[in-house]
Coordinates of C-alpha atoms in Angstrom, one line a residue:
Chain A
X19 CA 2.8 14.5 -4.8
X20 CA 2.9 10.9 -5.7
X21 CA 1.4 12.0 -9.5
X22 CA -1.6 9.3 -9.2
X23 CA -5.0 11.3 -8.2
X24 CA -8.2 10.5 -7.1
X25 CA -11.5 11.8 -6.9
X26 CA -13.5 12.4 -5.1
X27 CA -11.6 13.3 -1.7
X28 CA -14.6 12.6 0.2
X29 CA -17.7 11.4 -0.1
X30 CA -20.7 11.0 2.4
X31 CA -23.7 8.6 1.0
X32 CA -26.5 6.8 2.6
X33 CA -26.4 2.9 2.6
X34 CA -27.9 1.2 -0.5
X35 CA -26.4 3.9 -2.7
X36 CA -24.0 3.4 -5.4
X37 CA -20.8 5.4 -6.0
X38 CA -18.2 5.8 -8.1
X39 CA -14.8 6.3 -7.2
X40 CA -12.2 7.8 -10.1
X41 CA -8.3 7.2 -10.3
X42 CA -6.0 9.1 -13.0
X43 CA -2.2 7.3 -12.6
X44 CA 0.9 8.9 -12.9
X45 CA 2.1 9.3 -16.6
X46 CA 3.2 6.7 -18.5
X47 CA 1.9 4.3 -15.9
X48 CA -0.3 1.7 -17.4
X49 CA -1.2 -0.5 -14.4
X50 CA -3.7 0.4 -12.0
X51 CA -4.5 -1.0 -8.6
X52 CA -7.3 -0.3 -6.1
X53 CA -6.8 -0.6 -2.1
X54 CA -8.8 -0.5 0.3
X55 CA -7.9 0.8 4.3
X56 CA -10.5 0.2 7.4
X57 CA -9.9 0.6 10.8
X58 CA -9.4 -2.7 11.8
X59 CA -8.3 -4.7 8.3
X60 CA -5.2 -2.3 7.1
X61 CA -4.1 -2.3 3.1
X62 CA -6.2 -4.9 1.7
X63 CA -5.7 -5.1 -2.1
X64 CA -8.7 -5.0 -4.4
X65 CA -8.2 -5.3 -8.1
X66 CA -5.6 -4.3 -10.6
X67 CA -5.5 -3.4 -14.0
X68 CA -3.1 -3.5 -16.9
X69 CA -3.8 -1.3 -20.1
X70 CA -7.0 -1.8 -19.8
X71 CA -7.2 -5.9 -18.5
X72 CA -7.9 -7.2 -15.6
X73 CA -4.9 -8.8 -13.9
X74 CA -5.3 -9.6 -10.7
X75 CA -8.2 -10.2 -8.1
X76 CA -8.3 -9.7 -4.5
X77 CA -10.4 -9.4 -1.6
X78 CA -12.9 -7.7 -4.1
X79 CA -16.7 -8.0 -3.3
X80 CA -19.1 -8.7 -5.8
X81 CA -20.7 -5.0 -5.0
X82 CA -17.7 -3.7 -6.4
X83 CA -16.5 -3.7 -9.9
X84 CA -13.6 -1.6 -11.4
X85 CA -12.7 -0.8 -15.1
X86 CA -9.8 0.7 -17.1
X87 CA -10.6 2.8 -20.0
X88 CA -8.5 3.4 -22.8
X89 CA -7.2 6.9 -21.2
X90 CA -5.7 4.5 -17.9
X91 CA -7.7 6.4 -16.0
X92 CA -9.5 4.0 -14.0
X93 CA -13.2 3.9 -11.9
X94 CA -14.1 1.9 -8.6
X95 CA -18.1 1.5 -8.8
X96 CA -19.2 0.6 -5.2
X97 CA -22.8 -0.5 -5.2
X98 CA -25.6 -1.4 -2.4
X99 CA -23.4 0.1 0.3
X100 CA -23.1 -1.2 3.3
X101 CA -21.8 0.8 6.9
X102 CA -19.1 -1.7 6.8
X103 CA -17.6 -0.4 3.4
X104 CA -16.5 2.9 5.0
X105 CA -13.3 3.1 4.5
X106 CA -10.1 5.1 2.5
X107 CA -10.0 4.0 -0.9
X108 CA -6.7 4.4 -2.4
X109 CA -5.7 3.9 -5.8
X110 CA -2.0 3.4 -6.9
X111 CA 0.0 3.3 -10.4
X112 CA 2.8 1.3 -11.3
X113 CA 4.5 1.6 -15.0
X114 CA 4.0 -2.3 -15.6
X115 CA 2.9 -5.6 -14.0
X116 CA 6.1 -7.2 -12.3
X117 CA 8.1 -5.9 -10.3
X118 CA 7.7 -2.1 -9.9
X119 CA 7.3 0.2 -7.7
X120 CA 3.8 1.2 -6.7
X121 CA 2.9 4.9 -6.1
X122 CA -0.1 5.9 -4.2
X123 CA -3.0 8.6 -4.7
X124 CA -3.8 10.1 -1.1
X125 CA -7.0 8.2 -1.1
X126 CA -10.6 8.6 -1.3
X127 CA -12.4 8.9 2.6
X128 CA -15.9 7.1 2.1
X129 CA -18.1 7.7 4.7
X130 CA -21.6 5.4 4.6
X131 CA -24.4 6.4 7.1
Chain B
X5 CA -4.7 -15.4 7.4
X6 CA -2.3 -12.5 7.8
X7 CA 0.5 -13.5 6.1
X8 CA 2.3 -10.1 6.4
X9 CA 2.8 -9.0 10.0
X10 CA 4.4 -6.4 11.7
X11 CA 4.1 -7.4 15.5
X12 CA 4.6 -3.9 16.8
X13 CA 1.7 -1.6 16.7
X14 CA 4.0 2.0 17.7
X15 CA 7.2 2.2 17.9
X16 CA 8.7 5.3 20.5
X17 CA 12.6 6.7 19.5
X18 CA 14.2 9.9 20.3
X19 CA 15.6 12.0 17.9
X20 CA 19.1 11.0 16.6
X21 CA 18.7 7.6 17.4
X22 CA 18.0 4.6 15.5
X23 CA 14.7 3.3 14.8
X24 CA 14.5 -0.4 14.0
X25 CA 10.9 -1.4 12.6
X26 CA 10.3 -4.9 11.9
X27 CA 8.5 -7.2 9.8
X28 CA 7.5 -11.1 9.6
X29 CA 6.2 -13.1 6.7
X30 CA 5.0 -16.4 6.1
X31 CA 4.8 -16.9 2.3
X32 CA 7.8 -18.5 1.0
X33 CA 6.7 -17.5 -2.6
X34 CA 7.4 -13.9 -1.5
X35 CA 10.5 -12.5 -3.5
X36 CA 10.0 -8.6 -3.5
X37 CA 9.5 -6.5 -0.3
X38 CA 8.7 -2.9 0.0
X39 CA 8.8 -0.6 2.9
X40 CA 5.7 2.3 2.8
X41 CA 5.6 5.7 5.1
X42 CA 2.6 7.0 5.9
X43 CA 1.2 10.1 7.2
X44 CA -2.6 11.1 8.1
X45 CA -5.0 11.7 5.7
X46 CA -2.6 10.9 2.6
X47 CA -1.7 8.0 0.4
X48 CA 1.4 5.8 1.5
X49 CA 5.1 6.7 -0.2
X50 CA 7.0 4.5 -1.7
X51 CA 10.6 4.4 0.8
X52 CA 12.7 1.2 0.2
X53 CA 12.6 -2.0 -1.4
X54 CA 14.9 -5.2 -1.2
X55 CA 14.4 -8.5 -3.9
X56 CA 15.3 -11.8 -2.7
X57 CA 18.6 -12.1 -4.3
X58 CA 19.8 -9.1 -2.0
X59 CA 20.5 -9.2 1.9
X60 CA 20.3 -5.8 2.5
X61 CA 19.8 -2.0 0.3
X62 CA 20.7 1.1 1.4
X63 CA 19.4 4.8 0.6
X64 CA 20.7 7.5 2.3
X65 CA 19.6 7.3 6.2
X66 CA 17.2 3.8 5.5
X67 CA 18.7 0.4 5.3
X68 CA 16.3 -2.6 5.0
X69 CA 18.0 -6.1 5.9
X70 CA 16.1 -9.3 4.6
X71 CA 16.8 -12.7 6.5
X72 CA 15.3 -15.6 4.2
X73 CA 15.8 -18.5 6.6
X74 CA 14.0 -16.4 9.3
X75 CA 11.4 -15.1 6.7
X76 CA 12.0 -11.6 8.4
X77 CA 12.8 -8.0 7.5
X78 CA 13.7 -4.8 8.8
X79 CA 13.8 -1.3 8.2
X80 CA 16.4 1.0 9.9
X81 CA 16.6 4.3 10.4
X82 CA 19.6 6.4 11.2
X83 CA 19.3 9.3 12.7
X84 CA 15.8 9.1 13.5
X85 CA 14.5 12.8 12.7
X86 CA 10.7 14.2 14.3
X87 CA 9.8 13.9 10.4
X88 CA 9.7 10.3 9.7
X89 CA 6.9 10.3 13.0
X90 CA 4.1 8.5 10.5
X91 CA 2.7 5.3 10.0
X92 CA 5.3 2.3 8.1
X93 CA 3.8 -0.2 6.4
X94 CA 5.9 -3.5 5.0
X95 CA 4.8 -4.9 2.1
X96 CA 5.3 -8.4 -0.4
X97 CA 5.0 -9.6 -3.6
X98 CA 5.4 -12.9 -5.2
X99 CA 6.8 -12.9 -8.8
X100 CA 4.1 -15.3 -10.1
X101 CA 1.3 -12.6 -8.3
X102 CA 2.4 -9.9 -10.4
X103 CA 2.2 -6.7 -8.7
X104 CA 0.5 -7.4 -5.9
X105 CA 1.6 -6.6 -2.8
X106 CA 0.3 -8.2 0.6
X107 CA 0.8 -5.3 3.3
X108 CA 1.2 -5.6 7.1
X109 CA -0.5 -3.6 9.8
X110 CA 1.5 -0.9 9.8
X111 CA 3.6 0.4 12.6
X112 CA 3.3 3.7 14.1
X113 CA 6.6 5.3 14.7
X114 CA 6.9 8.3 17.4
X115 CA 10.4 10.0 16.7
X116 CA 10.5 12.6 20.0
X117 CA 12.7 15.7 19.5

């Protein structure tokens, strides 16, 4: 148990829905990152956070957004969903920005049909 | 542009021997580099890392060596046990990126009893 968790495990939704995708990190973490896994791309890195901030951009569409609240915990909205964006969405805490090491949550499957 | 890549999809290595997994990069910018296990269904865990400044690190039955001229790394494991069967991922980071790692496709390694 890596300390970071996400909900929901699943999640089965028809295409053109929105979802929401939750993250709590480990304690006393304060940076946040979003991952996403396909079948054929691997890890790609989304967004991450840092007390709250935005701090770094990746492949990131502009359907998705992310936010940190004040509590770290952190969402992944996922709008007008496509069949393409089923994948494992994994969120992962660190306790800073440099160099840290990144701990995982086991991931959120979404399934769009 | 993959700029992480691990050129060998599975890997097959009977129990109590060594397991060498292997790793490529291209960014010269790179200067942290992390080693990932993964198993079905869960999030990756955090196994080894190496900096720049360091050749090789050791913990317990995993060594990673980095070569900086060849822009290559590797992760062994010795004695190979029928646990560490799972999926390893390599993974990079550039100081002036923060926290963001760049991950390669993963290799699967078989560990036969």
């Amino acid at each position: 148990d890596s300390g970071v968790t996400q909900t929901p495990k699943h999640l089965i939704t028809a295409t053109g829905q929105r979802v929401t995708l939750r993250c709590s990190p480990r304690s006393g973490d304060l940076s946040v990152y979003w991952y996403q896994q396909s079948l054929d791309q691997g890890l790609q890195f989304l967004i991450q956070y840092y007390n709250g901030e935005e701090r770094a951009k990746g492949n990131i569409l502009e359907r998705f957004s992310a936010q940190q609240f004040p509590d770290l915990h952190s969402e992944l909205n996922l709008s007008s969903l496509e069949l393409g964006d089923s994948a494992l969405y994994f969120c992962a805490s660190s306790v800073g920005q440099g160099f840290n090491t990144i701990y995982f949550g086991e991931g959120s499957w979404l399934t769009v049909v | 542009d993959q700029q992480v890549k691990q050129n060998s999809p599975s890997l097959s290595v009977q129990e109590g021997r060594i397991s060498i997994l292997n790793c490529d990069y291209t960014n010269s910018m790179f200067d942290y580099f992390l080693w990932y296990k993964k198993y079905p269904a869960e999030g990756p865990t955090f196994l080894i890392s190496i900096s720049s400044i360091k050749d090789k690190n050791e913990d317990g039955r995993f060594t990673v060596f980095l070569n900086k001229s060849a822009k290559h790394l590797s992760l062994h494991i010795v004695p190979s046990q029928p646990g560490d069967s799972a999926v390893y991922f390599c993974a990079a980071s550039a100081r002036n990126a923060g926290n963001m790692l760049t991950f390669g496709g993963g290799t699967r390694l078989m560990v036969k009893p």
